[in-house]
PDB file of C-alpha atoms in Angstrom:
ATOM      1  CA  MET S 967      -2.661   0.949  14.503  1.00  0.00           C
ATOM      2  CA  ASN S 968      -3.008  -2.588  13.163  1.00  0.00           C
ATOM      3  CA  ILE S 969      -2.919  -3.620   9.522  1.00  0.00           C
ATOM      4  CA  THR S 970      -3.159  -7.129   8.104  1.00  0.00           C
ATOM      5  CA  VAL S 971      -0.594  -7.604   5.323  1.00  0.00           C
ATOM      6  CA  THR S 972      -0.145 -10.522   2.933  1.00  0.00           C
ATOM      7  CA  ASP S 973       3.243 -10.643   1.213  1.00  0.00           C
ATOM      8  CA  THR S 974       4.110 -11.979  -2.254  1.00  0.00           C
ATOM      9  CA  ASP S 975       4.599 -15.503  -0.843  1.00  0.00           C
ATOM     10  CA  GLY S 976       1.065 -15.529   0.540  1.00  0.00           C
ATOM     11  CA  GLN S 977       2.174 -15.182   4.167  1.00  0.00           C
ATOM     12  CA  THR S 978      -0.174 -13.035   6.233  1.00  0.00           C
ATOM     13  CA  ARG S 979       0.993 -11.118   9.287  1.00  0.00           C
ATOM     14  CA  GLN S 980      -0.400  -8.487  11.595  1.00  0.00           C
ATOM     15  CA  LEU S 981       1.563  -5.287  11.325  1.00  0.00           C
ATOM     16  CA  GLU S 982       1.448  -3.084  14.393  1.00  0.00           C
ATOM     17  CA  ILE S 983       2.392   0.532  13.895  1.00  0.00           C
ATOM     18  CA  SER S 984       3.228   2.691  16.900  1.00  0.00           C
ATOM     19  CA  GLN S 985       1.210   5.579  18.224  1.00  0.00           C
ATOM     20  CA  ASN S 986       1.382   8.820  16.241  1.00  0.00           C
ATOM     21  CA  PRO S 987       2.867   7.297  13.097  1.00  0.00           C
ATOM     22  CA  SER S 988       4.163   9.462  10.284  1.00  0.00           C
ATOM     23  CA  GLY S 989       5.252   8.803   6.746  1.00  0.00           C
ATOM     24  CA  ASN S 990       3.753   6.330   4.327  1.00  0.00           C
ATOM     25  CA  LEU S 991       2.971   2.643   4.141  1.00  0.00           C
ATOM     26  CA  MET S 992       5.819   1.938   1.680  1.00  0.00           C
ATOM     27  CA  GLU S 993       8.398   2.882   4.303  1.00  0.00           C
ATOM     28  CA  ILE S 994       6.907   0.457   6.837  1.00  0.00           C
ATOM     29  CA  LEU S 995       6.546  -2.372   4.297  1.00  0.00           C
ATOM     30  CA  THR S 996      10.176  -2.076   3.212  1.00  0.00           C
ATOM     31  CA  GLU S 997      11.441  -1.845   6.825  1.00  0.00           C
ATOM     32  CA  GLU S 998       9.456  -4.963   7.741  1.00  0.00           C
ATOM     33  CA  ASN S 999      10.694  -6.964   4.701  1.00  0.00           C
ATOM     34  CA  TYR S1000       7.411  -7.394   2.829  1.00  0.00           C
ATOM     35  CA  ASP S1001       9.044  -7.747  -0.632  1.00  0.00           C
ATOM     36  CA  VAL S1002       8.346  -4.150  -1.664  1.00  0.00           C
ATOM     37  CA  PRO S1003      11.315  -3.029  -3.800  1.00  0.00           C
ATOM     38  CA  ALA S1004      10.253   0.657  -3.845  1.00  0.00           C
ATOM     39  CA  ILE S1005      12.867   1.352  -6.508  1.00  0.00           C
ATOM     40  CA  CYS S1006      11.979   5.020  -7.040  1.00  0.00           C
ATOM     41  CA  GLY S1007      11.814   5.732  -3.307  1.00  0.00           C
ATOM     42  CA  GLY S1008       8.274   7.052  -3.377  1.00  0.00           C
ATOM     43  CA  MET S1009       8.505   9.381  -6.364  1.00  0.00           C
ATOM     44  CA  ILE S1010       5.449   7.851  -8.130  1.00  0.00           C
ATOM     45  CA  SER S1011       7.508   6.738 -11.108  1.00  0.00           C
ATOM     46  CA  CYS S1012       7.992   2.969 -10.986  1.00  0.00           C
ATOM     47  CA  GLY S1013       5.029   1.088  -9.479  1.00  0.00           C
ATOM     48  CA  THR S1014       7.237  -1.309  -7.482  1.00  0.00           C
ATOM     49  CA  CYS S1015       5.370  -0.465  -4.271  1.00  0.00           C
ATOM     50  CA  HIS S1016       2.022  -1.511  -5.756  1.00  0.00           C
ATOM     51  CA  ILE S1017      -0.416  -2.971  -3.232  1.00  0.00           C
ATOM     52  CA  TYR S1018      -4.035  -4.064  -3.131  1.00  0.00           C
ATOM     53  CA  VAL S1019      -6.165  -2.577  -0.387  1.00  0.00           C
ATOM     54  CA  LEU S1020      -8.577  -5.449   0.211  1.00  0.00           C
ATOM     55  CA  SER S1021     -10.496  -3.755   2.996  1.00  0.00           C
ATOM     56  CA  GLY S1022     -10.457  -0.126   4.019  1.00  0.00           C
ATOM     57  CA  TYR S1023      -9.955   1.306   0.510  1.00  0.00           C
ATOM     58  CA  ASP S1024     -12.978   3.569   0.881  1.00  0.00           C
ATOM     59  CA  LYS S1025     -11.538   5.103   4.076  1.00  0.00           C
ATOM     60  CA  LEU S1026      -8.364   6.335   2.335  1.00  0.00           C
ATOM     61  CA  ASP S1027      -7.991   9.642   0.556  1.00  0.00           C
ATOM     62  CA  PRO S1028      -8.543   9.066  -3.167  1.00  0.00           C
ATOM     63  CA  PRO S1029      -5.420   8.702  -5.304  1.00  0.00           C
ATOM     64  CA  GLU S1030      -3.983  11.815  -6.924  1.00  0.00           C
ATOM     65  CA  GLU S1031      -3.838  11.993 -10.731  1.00  0.00           C
ATOM     66  CA  ASP S1032      -0.182  10.856 -10.996  1.00  0.00           C
ATOM     67  CA  GLU S1033      -0.811   7.777  -8.868  1.00  0.00           C
ATOM     68  CA  SER S1034      -4.007   6.882 -10.745  1.00  0.00           C
ATOM     69  CA  PHE S1035      -2.234   7.168 -14.093  1.00  0.00           C
ATOM     70  CA  LEU S1036       0.611   4.901 -12.976  1.00  0.00           C
ATOM     71  CA  VAL S1037      -1.424   2.146 -11.289  1.00  0.00           C
ATOM     72  CA  GLU S1038      -3.945   2.024 -14.125  1.00  0.00           C
ATOM     73  CA  SER S1039      -1.072   1.311 -16.534  1.00  0.00           C
ATOM     74  CA  LEU S1040       0.095  -1.734 -14.548  1.00  0.00           C
ATOM     75  CA  ASP S1041      -0.783  -5.192 -15.920  1.00  0.00           C
ATOM     76  CA  ASN S1042      -2.030  -6.320 -12.511  1.00  0.00           C
ATOM     77  CA  PHE S1043      -4.206  -3.241 -11.826  1.00  0.00           C
ATOM     78  CA  LYS S1044      -7.418  -3.887  -9.889  1.00  0.00           C
ATOM     79  CA  GLU S1045     -10.155  -1.248  -9.828  1.00  0.00           C
ATOM     80  CA  GLU S1046     -10.830   0.140  -6.336  1.00  0.00           C
ATOM     81  CA  LYS S1047      -8.030  -1.971  -4.830  1.00  0.00           C
ATOM     82  CA  SER S1048      -4.748  -0.903  -6.473  1.00  0.00           C
ATOM     83  CA  ARG S1049      -2.699   1.781  -4.764  1.00  0.00           C
ATOM     84  CA  LEU S1050       0.942   2.751  -4.521  1.00  0.00           C
ATOM     85  CA  SER S1051       1.992   2.211  -0.923  1.00  0.00           C
ATOM     86  CA  CYS S1052       4.171   5.335  -1.155  1.00  0.00           C
ATOM     87  CA  GLN S1053       0.961   7.341  -1.517  1.00  0.00           C
ATOM     88  CA  VAL S1054      -0.913   5.658   1.346  1.00  0.00           C
ATOM     89  CA  PHE S1055      -0.127   7.776   4.368  1.00  0.00           C
ATOM     90  CA  LEU S1056      -0.164   6.496   7.923  1.00  0.00           C
ATOM     91  CA  THR S1057      -3.379   7.958   9.271  1.00  0.00           C
ATOM     92  CA  GLU S1058      -6.091   6.642  11.572  1.00  0.00           C
ATOM     93  CA  GLU S1059      -8.106   5.653   8.508  1.00  0.00           C
ATOM     94  CA  LEU S1060      -5.575   2.911   7.768  1.00  0.00           C
ATOM     95  CA  ASP S1061      -6.227   1.166  11.099  1.00  0.00           C
ATOM     96  CA  GLY S1062      -7.825  -2.239  10.517  1.00  0.00           C
ATOM     97  CA  ALA S1063      -7.111  -2.284   6.772  1.00  0.00           C
ATOM     98  CA  THR S1064      -6.199  -5.466   4.950  1.00  0.00           C
ATOM     99  CA  ILE S1065      -3.374  -5.090   2.419  1.00  0.00           C
ATOM    100  CA  GLN S1066      -1.840  -7.473  -0.100  1.00  0.00           C
ATOM    101  CA  VAL S1067       1.494  -6.741  -1.763  1.00  0.00           C
ATOM    102  CA  ALA S1068       0.837  -6.973  -5.515  1.00  0.00           C
ATOM    103  CA  THR S1069       2.597  -9.654  -7.520  1.00  0.00           C
ATOM    104  CA  ASP S1070       3.638  -9.528 -11.169  1.00  0.00           C
TER     105      ASP S1070
END
């Protein structure tokens, strides 16, 4: 699985994820040092893993109510782009997506 990720400094890298991945995108972004604080550890309570899905948004499962409520309350919310990376699960649908880590 390949994902294009732009970090908060504007640096874009290809992120290759191994076969049969599990977990969520937040875990990968923090492991790979993409400036994702993930303060709440994926509990949908802080918004510090906020990302923009620039391409591939329509392939992902829609956000659950808790995620929608949180991202819509963020100052930098973008309709049909904003997601919490802790709620974006590593599935085949993510392959080829373009992601940008949200900035304040």
